[in-house]
Coordinates of C-alpha atoms in Angstrom, one line a residue:
Chain A
E25 CA -1.9 -15.1 -17.7
T26 CA -3.9 -17.7 -16.1
G27 CA -6.6 -16.7 -13.6
V28 CA -7.1 -18.7 -10.4
T29 CA -8.6 -22.0 -11.2
Q30 CA -10.3 -24.5 -8.5
S31 CA -11.2 -27.9 -9.2
P32 CA -13.5 -29.8 -8.7
T33 CA -16.8 -27.4 -9.7
H34 CA -19.3 -29.5 -8.0
L35 CA -18.8 -32.4 -5.3
I36 CA -21.3 -34.5 -3.9
K37 CA -20.3 -36.0 -0.4
T38 CA -22.6 -37.5 2.7
R39 CA -21.9 -36.6 6.1
G40 CA -18.9 -37.8 8.1
Q41 CA -16.8 -38.1 5.1
Q42 CA -13.5 -36.2 4.3
V43 CA -13.0 -33.8 1.3
T44 CA -10.4 -32.1 -0.6
L45 CA -10.5 -28.7 -2.6
R46 CA -8.0 -27.4 -4.8
C47 CA -6.9 -24.3 -6.0
S48 CA -3.9 -22.7 -8.6
S49 CA -3.4 -19.4 -7.8
Q50 CA -2.6 -16.8 -10.4
S51 CA 1.2 -16.4 -11.8
G52 CA 3.2 -14.6 -9.3
H53 CA 0.6 -14.7 -6.6
N54 CA 2.3 -16.1 -2.9
T55 CA -0.9 -15.9 -1.0
V56 CA -4.0 -17.8 -1.2
S57 CA -7.5 -17.4 1.0
W58 CA -9.7 -19.7 1.3
Y59 CA -13.4 -18.6 1.8
Q60 CA -17.2 -20.5 2.4
Q61 CA -20.4 -18.7 0.7
A62 CA -23.5 -20.1 2.3
L63 CA -26.5 -20.0 0.0
G64 CA -27.6 -15.8 0.0
Q65 CA -24.8 -15.1 2.0
G66 CA -21.5 -13.4 1.5
P67 CA -18.4 -14.8 1.9
Q68 CA -16.9 -15.6 5.3
F69 CA -13.0 -16.1 5.5
I70 CA -11.4 -19.7 6.3
F71 CA -7.7 -18.9 6.4
Q72 CA -5.3 -17.8 4.2
Y73 CA -1.9 -19.0 3.6
Y74 CA 1.6 -17.1 2.5
R75 CA 4.5 -18.8 1.3
E76 CA 3.3 -22.3 2.7
E77 CA 2.5 -21.2 6.2
E78 CA -0.9 -20.4 7.4
N79 CA -1.5 -16.7 7.8
G80 CA -4.7 -16.0 9.6
R81 CA -7.7 -17.9 10.4
G82 CA -11.4 -17.0 10.7
N83 CA -14.0 -18.8 12.9
F84 CA -13.9 -22.5 11.7
P85 CA -13.2 -25.2 13.3
P86 CA -10.0 -27.2 13.5
R87 CA -12.0 -29.9 11.0
F88 CA -11.0 -27.1 8.5
S89 CA -7.6 -27.1 7.8
G90 CA -5.3 -26.3 4.5
L91 CA -1.9 -26.6 2.9
Q92 CA 0.0 -24.6 0.6
F93 CA 2.6 -25.9 -2.0
P94 CA 5.9 -25.0 -3.0
N95 CA 4.3 -23.4 -6.2
Y96 CA 1.7 -21.5 -4.2
S97 CA -1.1 -23.7 -4.9
S98 CA -3.3 -25.0 -2.4
E99 CA -6.1 -27.4 -0.8
L100 CA -8.6 -27.1 1.5
N101 CA -9.5 -30.0 3.4
V102 CA -12.7 -30.3 5.4
N103 CA -13.2 -33.7 7.9
A104 CA -16.0 -34.9 9.3
L105 CA -18.6 -33.6 7.1
E106 CA -21.5 -31.8 8.3
L107 CA -24.6 -30.7 6.5
D108 CA -23.9 -27.1 7.3
D109 CA -20.7 -27.4 5.2
S110 CA -22.6 -27.6 2.2
A111 CA -21.5 -24.1 0.4
L112 CA -19.4 -22.4 -2.4
Y113 CA -16.1 -22.7 -1.6
L114 CA -14.0 -19.8 -3.0
C115 CA -10.2 -19.6 -3.2
A116 CA -8.8 -16.3 -3.9
S117 CA -4.9 -15.3 -4.8
S118 CA -3.1 -11.8 -4.2
P119 CA 0.2 -10.9 -5.3
Q120 CA 2.0 -10.4 -2.2
R121 CA 1.3 -10.3 1.5
A122 CA -1.9 -9.1 2.1
G123 CA -2.2 -5.4 2.8
G124 CA -4.8 -3.0 2.9
Y125 CA -3.9 -1.8 -0.8
N126 CA -4.3 -5.2 -2.2
E127 CA -6.8 -6.9 -4.1
Q128 CA -7.5 -10.4 -4.1
F129 CA -8.3 -12.4 -7.2
F130 CA -11.0 -15.5 -7.0
G131 CA -11.5 -18.6 -8.7
P132 CA -14.8 -19.4 -9.9
G133 CA -15.3 -21.5 -6.9
T134 CA -16.3 -25.4 -5.9
R135 CA -19.7 -25.9 -5.0
L136 CA -19.8 -28.7 -1.8
T137 CA -23.1 -30.5 -1.2
V138 CA -23.1 -32.8 1.9
L139 CA -26.2 -35.1 1.9
Chain B
D24 CA -16.8 -4.9 14.0
A25 CA -15.4 -4.5 10.7
K26 CA -18.5 -5.0 9.0
T27 CA -20.2 -2.2 6.8
T28 CA -23.7 -1.3 6.0
Q29 CA -25.5 -1.1 2.9
P30 CA -29.0 -1.3 1.4
N31 CA -29.9 -5.1 0.8
S32 CA -31.1 -4.3 -2.9
M33 CA -31.2 -1.2 -5.2
E34 CA -32.9 -1.0 -9.0
S35 CA -31.5 1.1 -12.0
N36 CA -32.3 1.2 -15.5
E37 CA -29.8 0.5 -18.3
E38 CA -27.5 3.6 -19.7
E39 CA -28.3 5.7 -16.3
P40 CA -25.8 6.1 -13.6
V41 CA -25.8 4.2 -10.4
H42 CA -25.1 5.1 -6.9
L43 CA -24.3 2.6 -4.4
P44 CA -24.0 3.9 -0.8
C45 CA -21.6 2.0 1.9
N46 CA -21.7 3.5 5.7
H47 CA -18.5 2.7 7.4
S48 CA -19.1 4.8 10.4
T49 CA -16.4 2.5 12.8
I50 CA -13.8 2.9 10.0
S51 CA -10.2 3.3 11.1
G52 CA -7.6 5.5 9.8
T53 CA -5.5 2.7 8.0
D54 CA -8.6 0.8 6.9
Y55 CA -9.0 0.9 2.9
I56 CA -12.4 0.8 1.6
H57 CA -12.6 -1.8 -1.3
W58 CA -15.7 -2.6 -3.4
Y59 CA -16.4 -6.4 -4.8
R60 CA -19.2 -7.5 -7.0
Q61 CA -20.4 -11.0 -7.6
L62 CA -21.9 -11.9 -11.1
P63 CA -24.4 -14.8 -10.9
S64 CA -22.7 -18.3 -10.6
Q65 CA -19.2 -16.7 -10.4
G66 CA -16.4 -16.1 -7.6
P67 CA -16.5 -12.2 -6.5
E68 CA -14.5 -9.5 -8.9
Y69 CA -12.5 -6.6 -7.4
V70 CA -14.2 -3.1 -8.4
I71 CA -11.9 -0.3 -6.8
H72 CA -10.6 0.3 -3.8
G73 CA -9.6 3.6 -2.0
L74 CA -8.3 5.3 1.5
T75 CA -8.9 9.1 1.4
S76 CA -9.2 10.5 -1.9
N77 CA -12.0 10.1 -4.6
V78 CA -10.7 7.3 -6.9
N79 CA -11.6 6.5 -10.8
N80 CA -10.9 3.0 -12.9
R81 CA -12.3 1.4 -15.9
M82 CA -15.1 0.4 -14.2
A83 CA -16.5 2.7 -11.8
S84 CA -15.5 5.8 -9.4
L85 CA -15.0 5.8 -5.7
A86 CA -16.5 8.9 -3.7
I87 CA -15.5 8.9 -0.1
A88 CA -16.9 11.1 2.1
E89 CA -14.0 13.5 4.2
D90 CA -14.9 12.3 7.4
R91 CA -14.8 8.5 5.7
K92 CA -17.3 7.3 7.6
S93 CA -19.2 6.4 4.1
S94 CA -18.5 6.2 0.8
T95 CA -20.2 5.6 -2.7
L96 CA -19.5 3.5 -5.7
I97 CA -20.4 5.2 -8.6
L98 CA -21.4 3.2 -12.1
H99 CA -21.7 5.7 -14.7
R100 CA -23.6 3.8 -17.0
A101 CA -25.1 0.7 -16.0
T102 CA -25.6 -2.2 -18.0
L103 CA -27.3 -5.5 -17.9
R104 CA -23.8 -7.1 -17.2
D105 CA -23.9 -5.1 -14.2
A106 CA -26.4 -6.7 -12.4
A107 CA -24.7 -8.3 -9.6
V108 CA -24.4 -8.2 -5.5
Y109 CA -22.0 -5.1 -4.7
Y110 CA -20.0 -5.9 -1.3
C111 CA -18.6 -2.7 0.1
I112 CA -15.6 -3.7 2.6
R113 CA -13.4 -2.0 5.2
K114 CA -9.8 -3.6 4.8
T115 CA -7.0 -3.7 7.6
S116 CA -3.3 -4.6 6.5
G117 CA -4.4 -8.1 7.9
S118 CA -5.4 -11.1 5.6
R119 CA -9.0 -10.9 5.1
L120 CA -12.0 -9.5 3.4
T121 CA -14.6 -9.3 5.9
F122 CA -18.0 -9.6 3.4
G123 CA -21.4 -8.3 4.6
E124 CA -24.4 -9.2 2.6
G125 CA -24.2 -6.9 -0.3
T126 CA -26.7 -4.8 -2.4
Q127 CA -28.2 -6.9 -5.2
L128 CA -28.1 -4.4 -8.1
T129 CA -31.1 -5.3 -10.6
V130 CA -30.8 -3.4 -13.9
N131 CA -33.9 -2.9 -15.9
P132 CA -33.4 -2.7 -19.7

């Protein structure tokens, strides 16, 4: 069973550019969540996708957007990058619509640096 | 506010038990208590979860207070590999995990 994978591992962009991060969910999981983790802080929820539809969003501006594909893989897109967007971006998958009892399985993250 | 309160850091010796406390005084009756940990340079890893009763698995035990306003994650014999940031999370049936800043556990050899 393959775990959650993310690509790329590291990425450097300049302010104002756009970036796309990718996530392959664990086999059999139909729900994907994205989190942003600034240095020294806990992850912050960006949004979740369930069966290709957005299913919950955190306190992030519209320039953060996402997609989920029929195979349940997902993309996170960030437009008009700002310096504060520099962070570790984590993807997590879970086996069904997230209930209070369902754990999430995290990938290793993509480290984004905005210069 | 769905956040919990944890000490910023704790220290333990290898092969000794570790008790990591968490306060969630405003928890609702349907919120689960989840624990995740994050090793250096890795994504968070699920440890354990519970609702009302104490829970055990191969990684740890979770002791939940009778009033559910606090809980304790118990590592029975700490190893160097257990050095990580431990997050205690109240989780509703909704979509998100609301992470606080967690407890940085240091394990001394």
